[in-house]
CSV table of C-alpha atoms and ligand atoms in Angstrom, one decimal:
chain,number,residue,atom,x,y,z
A,1,MET,CA,-2.0,46.9,9.6
A,2,GLU,CA,-5.7,46.1,9.7
A,3,VAL,CA,-5.8,45.3,5.8
A,4,THR,CA,-2.4,43.7,5.1
A,5,ARG,CA,-3.3,41.0,8.2
A,6,LEU,CA,-6.4,40.2,6.9
A,7,LEU,CA,-5.2,40.0,3.4
A,8,HIS,CA,-1.8,37.5,5.5
A,9,ILE,CA,-5.1,35.5,6.7
A,10,THR,CA,-7.0,35.1,3.7
A,11,LEU,CA,-3.4,34.0,2.0
A,12,LEU,CA,-3.4,31.7,4.0
A,13,ILE,CA,-6.9,30.9,4.1
A,14,THR,CA,-6.8,30.2,0.5
A,15,LEU,CA,-3.6,28.0,1.1
A,16,LEU,CA,-5.1,25.8,2.5
A,17,LEU,CA,-8.2,25.3,0.4
A,18,TYR,CA,-5.3,24.3,-2.4
A,19,PHE,CA,-4.1,22.2,-0.5
A,20,CYS,CA,-7.1,20.3,0.8
A,21,GLN,CA,-8.4,20.4,-2.9
A,22,ALA,CA,-4.7,19.3,-4.7
A,23,TYR,CA,-4.3,17.0,-1.9
A,24,ASN,CA,-7.4,15.8,-1.0
A,25,TYR,CA,-6.7,15.0,2.4
A,26,GLU,CA,-7.7,11.9,3.5
A,27,THR,CA,-6.5,9.8,0.5
A,28,TYR,CA,-2.6,12.0,1.4
A,29,PHE,CA,-3.0,10.7,5.5
A,30,TYR,CA,-3.7,7.7,4.4
A,31,LYS,CA,-1.2,7.1,1.1
A,32,GLN,CA,1.6,8.1,4.0
A,33,LYS,CA,0.1,5.0,6.1
A,34,LYS,CA,0.5,2.9,3.7
A,35,LEU,CA,4.7,3.9,2.3
A,36,LYS,CA,5.2,3.4,6.2
A,37,TYR,CA,6.1,0.3,4.9
A,38,THR,CA,5.8,-0.6,1.4
A,39,GLY,CA,8.4,2.7,1.4
A,40,TYR,CA,11.2,0.5,2.3
A,41,LEU,CA,10.1,-2.1,-1.2
A,42,THR,CA,13.0,-0.6,-2.6
A,43,SER,CA,16.2,-2.5,-4.9
A,44,GLU,CA,18.5,-0.2,-3.2
A,45,GLN,CA,17.2,-1.2,0.2
A,46,ALA,CA,17.0,-5.3,-0.5
A,47,LEU,CA,21.0,-5.2,-1.8
A,48,ALA,CA,21.2,-3.7,1.6
A,49,ASP,CA,19.8,-5.5,4.0
A,50,TYR,CA,21.2,-8.6,2.1
A,51,VAL,CA,24.6,-6.9,2.3
A,52,GLU,CA,23.8,-6.7,6.1
A,53,LEU,CA,23.0,-10.7,6.3
A,54,ILE,CA,25.5,-12.2,4.7
A,55,THR,CA,28.0,-9.8,7.0
A,56,TYR,CA,25.4,-10.3,10.5
A,57,LEU,CA,25.9,-14.7,8.4
A,58,LYS,CA,30.0,-14.9,9.0
A,59,SER,CA,30.6,-13.5,11.4
A,60,ALA,CA,27.7,-15.6,13.8
A,61,ILE,CA,28.5,-19.1,12.1
A,62,ASP,CA,32.2,-20.6,12.5
A,63,GLY,CA,34.8,-20.9,9.2
A,64,ALA,CA,32.4,-19.3,7.4
A,65,LYS,CA,34.6,-15.9,7.3
A,66,ASN,CA,36.3,-16.0,4.5
A,67,SER,CA,33.8,-18.0,2.5
A,68,THR,CA,33.6,-17.3,-1.3
A,69,VAL,CA,29.7,-15.4,-1.5
A,70,VAL,CA,28.0,-16.3,-5.3
A,71,ALA,CA,23.9,-14.5,-5.3
A,72,PHE,CA,21.6,-16.4,-7.2
A,73,GLY,CA,18.8,-14.3,-8.7
A,74,GLY,CA,15.9,-14.9,-12.0
A,75,SER,CA,13.7,-13.0,-12.1
A,76,TYR,CA,13.7,-9.5,-10.7
A,77,GLY,CA,16.2,-12.2,-8.7
A,78,GLY,CA,18.6,-12.2,-10.8
A,79,MET,CA,18.1,-8.4,-11.8
A,80,LEU,CA,19.5,-7.9,-8.0
A,81,ALA,CA,21.7,-10.6,-8.2
A,82,ALA,CA,23.6,-8.8,-10.9
A,83,TRP,CA,23.5,-5.3,-8.8
A,84,PHE,CA,24.3,-6.9,-6.2
A,85,ARG,CA,27.6,-7.5,-7.5
A,86,MET,CA,27.7,-4.3,-9.5
A,87,LYS,CA,26.9,-2.3,-6.4
A,88,TYR,CA,29.3,-4.7,-3.2
A,89,PRO,CA,32.1,-6.4,-5.0
A,90,HIS,CA,33.0,-7.2,-1.9
A,91,VAL,CA,30.8,-8.9,-0.1
A,92,VAL,CA,29.3,-11.3,-2.6
A,93,GLN,CA,32.1,-12.2,-4.9
A,94,GLY,CA,30.1,-13.8,-7.8
A,95,ALA,CA,26.4,-13.5,-9.5
A,96,ILE,CA,24.2,-16.0,-11.4
A,97,ALA,CA,21.9,-12.8,-13.3
A,98,SER,CA,19.1,-15.3,-14.5
A,99,SER,CA,16.0,-13.6,-16.9
A,100,ALA,CA,17.1,-10.5,-15.6
A,101,PRO,CA,16.1,-7.6,-17.9
A,102,ILE,CA,18.2,-5.9,-16.3
A,103,LEU,CA,17.8,-3.0,-20.0
A,104,GLN,CA,13.8,-3.1,-19.6
A,105,PHE,CA,14.2,0.0,-18.8
A,106,THR,CA,12.8,3.2,-20.9
A,107,ASP,CA,15.6,5.0,-24.2
A,108,ILE,CA,16.9,0.9,-23.2
A,109,THR,CA,14.6,-1.2,-25.6
A,110,PRO,CA,12.2,-0.6,-27.5
A,111,CYS,CA,8.6,-0.4,-25.8
A,112,GLU,CA,6.8,-2.9,-28.6
A,113,ASP,CA,10.0,-5.6,-28.8
A,114,PHE,CA,8.4,-6.9,-25.2
A,115,GLY,CA,5.0,-8.7,-27.1
A,116,LYS,CA,6.9,-8.8,-30.2
A,117,LEU,CA,8.2,-11.7,-28.8
A,118,VAL,CA,4.8,-12.9,-26.6
A,119,THR,CA,3.9,-13.0,-30.1
A,120,ALA,CA,6.3,-15.5,-31.6
A,121,ASP,CA,6.0,-18.6,-28.8
A,122,PHE,CA,2.1,-18.2,-30.5
A,123,SER,CA,2.2,-17.8,-33.9
A,124,LYS,CA,5.2,-20.2,-33.5
A,125,GLU,CA,3.1,-23.2,-32.8
A,126,SER,CA,0.3,-22.1,-35.8
A,127,PRO,CA,0.0,-18.1,-37.4
A,128,GLU,CA,-3.8,-19.0,-37.1
A,129,CYS,CA,-3.9,-19.2,-33.4
A,130,ALA,CA,-2.4,-16.1,-33.4
A,131,ASN,CA,-4.9,-14.4,-35.3
A,132,VAL,CA,-7.5,-15.8,-33.6
A,133,ILE,CA,-5.9,-14.2,-30.1
A,134,ARG,CA,-5.0,-11.0,-32.5
A,135,ASN,CA,-8.8,-11.0,-33.2
A,136,SER,CA,-10.8,-11.5,-30.1
A,137,TRP,CA,-10.8,-8.4,-28.8
A,138,ALA,CA,-13.0,-6.7,-31.2
A,139,ALA,CA,-14.6,-9.7,-31.0
A,140,ILE,CA,-14.8,-8.9,-27.9
A,141,ASP,CA,-15.5,-5.9,-27.5
A,142,SER,CA,-18.7,-6.4,-31.0
A,143,VAL,CA,-20.1,-9.4,-28.1
A,144,THR,CA,-20.3,-7.2,-25.1
A,145,ARG,CA,-21.8,-4.2,-26.3
A,146,ASN,CA,-25.5,-5.2,-25.2
A,147,GLU,CA,-27.1,-7.1,-21.7
A,148,ALA,CA,-27.8,-10.6,-23.7
A,149,GLY,CA,-24.1,-10.2,-24.8
A,150,LEU,CA,-22.8,-9.4,-21.9
A,151,ALA,CA,-24.9,-12.5,-19.9
A,152,TRP,CA,-23.5,-14.9,-23.0
A,153,LEU,CA,-19.8,-14.3,-22.3
A,154,THR,CA,-20.3,-14.4,-18.5
A,155,GLN,CA,-22.3,-17.2,-19.4
A,156,ALA,CA,-20.0,-19.0,-21.8
A,157,TRP,CA,-16.6,-18.2,-20.0
A,158,SER,CA,-18.2,-19.7,-16.8
A,159,LEU,CA,-16.5,-16.2,-14.8
A,160,CYS,CA,-16.8,-16.6,-11.5
A,161,LYS,CA,-18.1,-12.8,-11.5
A,162,PRO,CA,-21.3,-11.3,-13.8
A,163,LEU,CA,-19.6,-8.7,-16.3
A,164,LYS,CA,-21.8,-4.9,-16.5
A,165,THR,CA,-20.1,-2.6,-17.1
A,166,PRO,CA,-17.0,-1.6,-19.3
A,167,GLN,CA,-14.5,-1.0,-16.3
A,168,ASP,CA,-15.5,-5.0,-16.3
A,169,ILE,CA,-13.9,-5.8,-20.1
A,170,THR,CA,-11.3,-3.6,-19.9
A,171,SER,CA,-10.7,-6.0,-16.6
A,172,LEU,CA,-11.0,-9.5,-18.9
A,173,LYS,CA,-8.6,-7.9,-21.4
A,174,ASN,CA,-5.9,-6.9,-19.4
A,175,TYR,CA,-6.3,-10.3,-17.5
A,176,LEU,CA,-6.1,-12.3,-20.9
A,177,VAL,CA,-2.8,-9.9,-21.8
A,178,ASN,CA,-2.1,-11.0,-18.1
A,179,VAL,CA,-2.6,-15.3,-19.3
A,180,TRP,CA,-0.5,-14.9,-22.6
A,181,THR,CA,2.0,-12.8,-21.8
A,182,ASN,CA,2.8,-15.2,-18.9
A,183,LEU,CA,2.4,-18.5,-20.8
A,184,ALA,CA,5.8,-17.5,-23.1
A,185,MET,CA,7.4,-16.8,-19.8
A,186,VAL,CA,6.5,-20.4,-18.5
A,187,ASP,CA,6.0,-22.0,-21.7
A,188,TYR,CA,8.7,-24.9,-19.6
A,189,PRO,CA,9.1,-28.0,-21.8
A,190,TYR,CA,7.5,-30.1,-19.1
A,191,PRO,CA,4.6,-30.3,-16.6
A,192,ALA,CA,5.5,-27.4,-14.4
A,193,ASN,CA,3.7,-25.2,-11.8
A,194,PHE,CA,5.4,-21.4,-12.2
A,195,LEU,CA,3.1,-19.3,-11.9
A,196,ALA,CA,-0.7,-21.8,-12.1
A,197,PRO,CA,0.0,-25.3,-12.4
A,198,LEU,CA,0.6,-25.9,-16.9
A,199,PRO,CA,0.9,-29.1,-18.5
A,200,ALA,CA,4.6,-29.4,-20.8
A,201,TYR,CA,5.5,-27.0,-23.2
A,202,PRO,CA,1.2,-25.1,-22.7
A,203,ILE,CA,1.2,-23.0,-26.1
A,204,LYS,CA,2.0,-26.4,-28.2
A,205,VAL,CA,-2.0,-27.5,-25.3
A,206,VAL,CA,-3.7,-24.0,-26.3
A,207,CYS,CA,-3.1,-23.3,-29.4
A,208,SER,CA,-3.9,-26.9,-30.2
A,209,HIS,CA,-7.8,-25.0,-29.3
A,210,LEU,CA,-7.1,-22.0,-31.6
A,211,THR,CA,-7.4,-22.8,-35.1
A,212,GLU,CA,-10.7,-20.9,-36.6
A,213,ALA,CA,-9.8,-16.9,-36.6
A,214,ASN,CA,-12.0,-16.7,-38.9
A,215,ASN,CA,-14.8,-17.1,-36.9
A,216,ASP,CA,-18.1,-15.0,-36.2
A,217,PRO,CA,-17.3,-13.5,-33.2
A,218,LYS,CA,-19.0,-16.1,-30.7
A,219,PRO,CA,-18.0,-19.2,-31.5
A,220,LEU,CA,-14.2,-17.5,-31.8
A,221,LEU,CA,-14.5,-16.6,-28.2
A,222,GLU,CA,-15.2,-19.6,-27.1
A,223,GLU,CA,-12.4,-21.4,-29.1
A,224,VAL,CA,-11.1,-19.0,-27.1
A,225,PHE,CA,-12.1,-20.1,-23.6
A,226,GLN,CA,-10.9,-23.7,-24.8
A,227,GLY,CA,-7.7,-22.2,-24.6
A,228,LEU,CA,-7.9,-20.4,-21.2
A,229,THR,CA,-9.4,-23.9,-20.1
A,230,VAL,CA,-5.4,-25.3,-20.7
A,231,TYR,CA,-4.5,-22.3,-18.1
A,232,PHE,CA,-7.1,-21.7,-14.8
A,233,ASN,CA,-8.2,-24.9,-15.0
A,234,TYR,CA,-5.2,-27.8,-15.9
A,235,THR,CA,-6.0,-29.2,-12.4
A,236,GLY,CA,-10.0,-30.2,-12.9
A,237,ASP,CA,-10.7,-28.2,-9.5
A,238,SER,CA,-11.6,-24.9,-10.9
A,239,LYS,CA,-15.0,-23.8,-9.6
A,240,CYS,CA,-15.1,-20.0,-12.4
A,241,LEU,CA,-13.3,-18.3,-14.1
A,242,ASP,CA,-11.8,-15.9,-11.9
A,243,ILE,CA,-10.4,-12.8,-13.6
A,244,ASN,CA,-8.8,-11.2,-10.9
A,245,GLN,CA,-6.8,-13.8,-9.8
A,246,GLN,CA,-4.5,-14.1,-13.4
A,247,ALA,CA,-2.1,-16.1,-11.9
A,248,ASP,CA,-0.7,-17.5,-8.7
A,249,SER,CA,-2.3,-15.2,-5.6
A,250,ARG,CA,1.2,-16.3,-3.2
A,251,LEU,CA,3.2,-13.9,-5.3
A,252,ASP,CA,1.5,-10.9,-3.8
A,253,ASP,CA,2.0,-8.7,-7.3
A,254,TYR,CA,1.4,-5.6,-4.8
A,255,GLY,CA,4.2,-5.1,-4.2
A,256,TRP,CA,6.0,-5.5,-7.8
A,257,ASP,CA,3.0,-2.8,-8.7
A,258,PHE,CA,4.7,-0.9,-6.2
A,259,GLN,CA,7.9,-0.7,-7.5
A,260,ALA,CA,7.2,-1.5,-11.0
A,261,CYS,CA,5.9,2.1,-10.2
A,262,THR,CA,8.7,3.5,-8.2
A,263,GLU,CA,11.9,2.6,-9.5
A,264,MET,CA,11.7,-0.2,-11.8
A,265,VAL,CA,9.4,1.5,-14.6
A,266,MET,CA,9.5,-1.0,-17.5
A,267,PRO,CA,7.8,0.9,-20.8
A,268,PHE,CA,5.9,-1.6,-23.0
A,269,CYS,CA,3.3,-1.1,-25.9
A,270,TYR,CA,1.3,-2.7,-28.8
A,271,ASN,CA,0.0,-2.0,-32.2
A,272,GLY,CA,-2.1,-5.3,-33.2
A,273,VAL,CA,-0.1,-6.3,-35.9
A,274,GLU,CA,3.9,-6.5,-35.2
A,275,ASP,CA,2.1,-8.3,-31.9
A,276,PHE,CA,-1.9,-9.6,-31.5
A,277,PHE,CA,-2.4,-7.1,-28.4
A,278,GLU,CA,-5.2,-4.3,-28.3
A,279,PRO,CA,-2.8,-1.4,-29.8
A,280,ALA,CA,-2.3,1.1,-26.2
A,281,PRO,CA,0.8,3.6,-26.8
A,282,TRP,CA,3.0,4.0,-23.8
A,283,ASP,CA,1.9,6.5,-22.2
A,284,PHE,CA,4.0,7.7,-19.5
A,285,LYS,CA,2.1,10.5,-17.8
A,286,SER,CA,-1.8,8.4,-17.3
A,287,PHE,CA,1.3,5.5,-16.1
A,288,ALA,CA,2.2,7.8,-14.1
A,289,GLN,CA,-1.4,9.3,-13.1
A,290,THR,CA,-2.4,5.8,-12.2
A,291,CYS,CA,1.0,5.0,-9.8
A,292,TYR,CA,0.3,8.8,-7.7
A,293,GLN,CA,-4.0,6.9,-7.3
A,294,THR,CA,-3.6,4.3,-6.1
A,295,TRP,CA,0.3,4.4,-4.2
A,296,GLY,CA,0.7,8.2,-3.5
A,297,VAL,CA,3.8,8.7,-5.9
A,298,TYR,CA,5.4,9.1,-8.5
A,299,PRO,CA,7.7,7.2,-10.9
A,300,ARG,CA,11.2,7.9,-11.4
A,301,PRO,CA,11.4,5.9,-15.0
A,302,PHE,CA,15.2,6.9,-14.7
A,303,MET,CA,16.7,6.0,-11.7
A,304,ALA,CA,16.9,2.6,-12.5
A,305,VAL,CA,20.0,3.3,-14.6
A,306,HIS,CA,21.0,6.3,-13.6
A,307,MET,CA,22.3,4.5,-10.0
A,308,TYR,CA,22.9,1.0,-11.8
A,309,GLY,CA,24.4,2.1,-15.3
A,310,GLY,CA,22.7,1.0,-17.8
A,311,LYS,CA,23.7,-0.1,-21.0
A,312,ASP,CA,27.5,0.8,-19.1
A,313,ILE,CA,28.3,-2.1,-17.1
A,314,SER,CA,31.7,-3.1,-18.7
A,315,ALA,CA,33.4,-1.5,-15.2
A,316,ALA,CA,31.6,-5.0,-13.5
A,317,SER,CA,33.4,-8.5,-13.4
A,318,ASN,CA,32.2,-12.0,-12.3
A,319,ILE,CA,29.0,-11.7,-13.4
A,320,VAL,CA,26.7,-14.0,-15.5
A,321,PHE,CA,23.7,-14.0,-16.9
A,322,THR,CA,21.6,-16.1,-18.8
A,323,ASN,CA,18.4,-16.0,-21.0
A,324,GLY,CA,15.6,-18.5,-22.5
A,325,LEU,CA,15.0,-17.1,-26.0
A,326,LEU,CA,10.5,-17.9,-25.7
A,327,ASP,CA,11.3,-15.5,-22.7
A,328,PRO,CA,9.2,-12.7,-23.6
A,329,TRP,CA,11.9,-11.0,-20.6
A,330,SER,CA,15.0,-11.6,-23.2
A,331,THR,CA,14.0,-8.6,-24.8
A,332,GLY,CA,15.4,-6.6,-21.4
A,333,GLY,CA,18.0,-8.7,-21.2
A,334,VAL,CA,22.1,-8.7,-21.5
A,335,LEU,CA,22.8,-10.5,-24.7
A,336,TRP,CA,26.7,-10.3,-25.6
A,337,ASN,CA,29.3,-10.5,-23.4
A,338,VAL,CA,30.4,-7.4,-22.2
A,339,SER,CA,33.6,-8.6,-20.9
A,340,GLU,CA,36.3,-11.8,-20.2
A,341,THR,CA,33.8,-12.7,-17.0
A,342,VAL,CA,30.4,-11.0,-17.6
A,343,VAL,CA,29.4,-13.2,-20.4
A,344,SER,CA,25.7,-13.9,-20.5
A,345,LEU,CA,24.1,-17.4,-21.9
A,346,ILE,CA,21.6,-17.6,-24.9
A,347,ILE,CA,19.2,-20.9,-24.2
A,348,PRO,CA,17.6,-20.5,-26.8
A,349,GLU,CA,14.8,-23.6,-26.6
A,350,GLY,CA,14.5,-21.2,-22.4
A,351,ALA,CA,11.6,-19.4,-21.2
A,352,HIS,CA,12.1,-17.3,-17.6
A,353,HIS,CA,15.2,-18.3,-16.0
A,354,LEU,CA,14.7,-21.6,-16.8
A,355,ASP,CA,18.2,-22.5,-15.7
A,356,LEU,CA,17.4,-22.3,-12.2
A,357,ARG,CA,14.7,-24.7,-12.4
A,358,GLY,CA,15.7,-28.6,-11.1
A,359,SER,CA,16.9,-30.5,-14.1
A,360,ASN,CA,14.6,-32.1,-15.6
A,361,PRO,CA,15.2,-35.4,-18.3
A,362,ASP,CA,13.1,-33.0,-20.2
A,363,ASP,CA,15.9,-30.2,-20.2
A,364,PRO,CA,17.7,-29.1,-23.9
A,365,PRO,CA,20.3,-29.9,-23.8
A,366,SER,CA,21.4,-25.8,-24.5
A,367,VAL,CA,19.6,-25.1,-20.7
A,368,ILE,CA,22.7,-28.4,-19.4
A,369,GLN,CA,25.3,-26.5,-21.5
A,370,ALA,CA,24.2,-23.4,-19.3
A,371,ARG,CA,24.6,-24.5,-16.1
A,372,MET,CA,28.1,-26.5,-16.7
A,373,ILE,CA,29.7,-22.9,-17.7
A,374,GLU,CA,27.7,-21.4,-14.8
A,375,LYS,CA,29.2,-24.0,-13.0
A,376,THR,CA,32.8,-22.9,-14.3
A,377,HIS,CA,32.5,-20.0,-13.8
A,378,ILE,CA,31.5,-20.7,-10.0
A,379,GLN,CA,34.7,-22.8,-9.5
A,380,ASN,CA,36.8,-19.7,-10.4
A,381,TRP,CA,35.3,-16.6,-8.3
A,382,ILE,CA,35.5,-19.3,-5.3
A,383,ASP,CA,39.1,-20.1,-6.5
A,384,GLU,CA,39.6,-16.6,-6.8
A,385,TYR,CA,39.0,-15.3,-3.6
A,386,SER,CA,40.2,-17.8,-1.8
A,387,ALA,CA,43.3,-18.1,-2.9
A,388,ARG,CA,44.1,-14.6,-0.8
A,389,TYR,CA,43.7,-16.3,2.0
A,390,ASP,CA,46.1,-19.5,1.2
A,391,GLU,CA,49.8,-19.1,2.5
B,1,NAG,C1,40.4,-16.6,7.4
B,1,NAG,O1,41.5,-15.9,6.4
B,1,NAG,C2,43.2,-15.5,7.6
B,1,NAG,C3,43.6,-15.3,7.0
B,1,NAG,O2,44.8,-15.7,5.6
B,1,NAG,C4,43.3,-16.9,8.5
B,1,NAG,O3,44.0,-16.6,9.3
B,1,NAG,C5,42.0,-16.6,9.0
B,1,NAG,O4,42.2,-18.0,10.4
B,1,NAG,C6,41.1,-17.4,8.8
B,1,NAG,N1,40.0,-18.2,9.1
B,1,NAG,C7,38.8,-19.0,8.8
B,1,NAG,C8,37.2,-18.9,9.6
B,1,NAG,O5,39.3,-20.5,8.5
B,2,NAG,C1,-12.8,-27.9,-14.8
B,2,NAG,O1,-12.5,-28.8,-15.0
B,2,NAG,C2,-13.4,-30.3,-14.6
B,2,NAG,C3,-13.0,-31.6,-15.3
B,2,NAG,O2,-12.6,-31.3,-16.7
B,2,NAG,C4,-14.7,-29.5,-15.3
B,2,NAG,O3,-15.5,-30.2,-14.7
B,2,NAG,C5,-15.0,-27.4,-15.1
B,2,NAG,O4,-16.5,-27.7,-14.9
B,2,NAG,C6,-13.8,-26.8,-15.0
B,2,NAG,N1,-14.2,-26.0,-15.0
B,2,NAG,C7,-14.8,-24.3,-15.3
B,2,NAG,C8,-15.0,-23.6,-14.4
B,2,NAG,O5,-14.9,-25.0,-16.9
B,3,NAG,C1,30.0,-15.0,-24.2
B,3,NAG,O1,31.1,-16.1,-24.1
B,3,NAG,C2,31.1,-17.8,-24.3
B,3,NAG,C3,31.5,-18.0,-23.8
B,3,NAG,O2,32.6,-17.6,-22.9
B,3,NAG,C4,30.1,-18.4,-24.9
B,3,NAG,O3,30.3,-19.2,-24.8
B,3,NAG,C5,28.3,-17.8,-25.4
B,3,NAG,O4,27.7,-18.1,-26.7
B,3,NAG,C6,29.2,-16.3,-25.9
B,3,NAG,N1,27.9,-15.5,-25.9
B,3,NAG,C7,27.0,-14.8,-26.8
B,3,NAG,C8,26.1,-13.9,-27.0
B,3,NAG,O5,27.9,-14.4,-28.0
């Protein structure tokens, strides 16, 4: 009798210890607290919120009861717009989904496509430009091997915080990956201020500084800095280069980081040959580990496909997808006409959701044309829906 009790107690203590060890009590509860609110940050919740809002507005605004509702969105917002129409066709009569990478998921879009397109945007200006960036990773490694080199790069690149640890070098490289990627996203034909204040065709301007790929590490990195200046100091107001701020801080990319760790798992990989990045395979296991450490959640790589259908969207209706071919996100976009009413418009000279920006004298004809076709579709949706309420 006594022995059995003792065994039970021992088992209980063992389990308790195991639990504490495995979950690290303190962080576990800290993460639960964070998730109390962040846990609602899902695409399903976002769509359900819109249903509430639209239903309320239709009842609260005089004369709005029978109005046609059209969803507009770019980027993740474009994904939401398309999914909104798919999931709630009785609430929204059509959707304009611009640069919406609803196919940027596991087993649908090859993970290397994105980086290849970023690279193509630069090598289109000059192969030398892409090669400077391709050679910069090794140049950083070779220069930062010792204290003197770390100090040199800190000074040469006007860094806000001195480089000290290997982690700092990783952060620096991540910053560069983001800058080159962002430039490809916002390569607009006129000065704009989306992720950072930038001149017209910023890649052309950056590449005008990246001309000698065979330079020794230090002169090569000095060139790279001239290129970076276009991105982080176009206004001339920057006191130093802050590698922790890769885009306009008002965008608050923590939200996206959480979503990428839950439903929006988008695999990216680089090989350094077909693209100019440091080789990095897609490693789901380590990605998942980082997600757990940061947010206390594990990603669900097939969630979006199960929830929204992946490529199998032929049952949908009334969606216009638009994609600019300069935009690396177009690799995960819908680039074919799915049906009569689910169409895809290609804007060869377009960057990230160019069509949703205001019109500009420097707009290429392809975006003007795309907007006209969008208008025709919207008119059809309105006519179709209004007909229900006519005598
Ligand atoms: C909505 O449509 C119904 C049915 O045709 C009609 O009776 C009603 O007056 C309409 N409401 C508004 C606000 O237009
Ligand atoms: C930013 O540009 C201004 C004007 O050219 C220059 O004075 C300043 O030193 C630059 N800042 C950095 C960090 O390079
Ligand atoms: C889809 O059809 C439209 C005409 O409705 C056409 O303008 C467009 O080029 C087609 N898109 C693709 C990707 O073929």
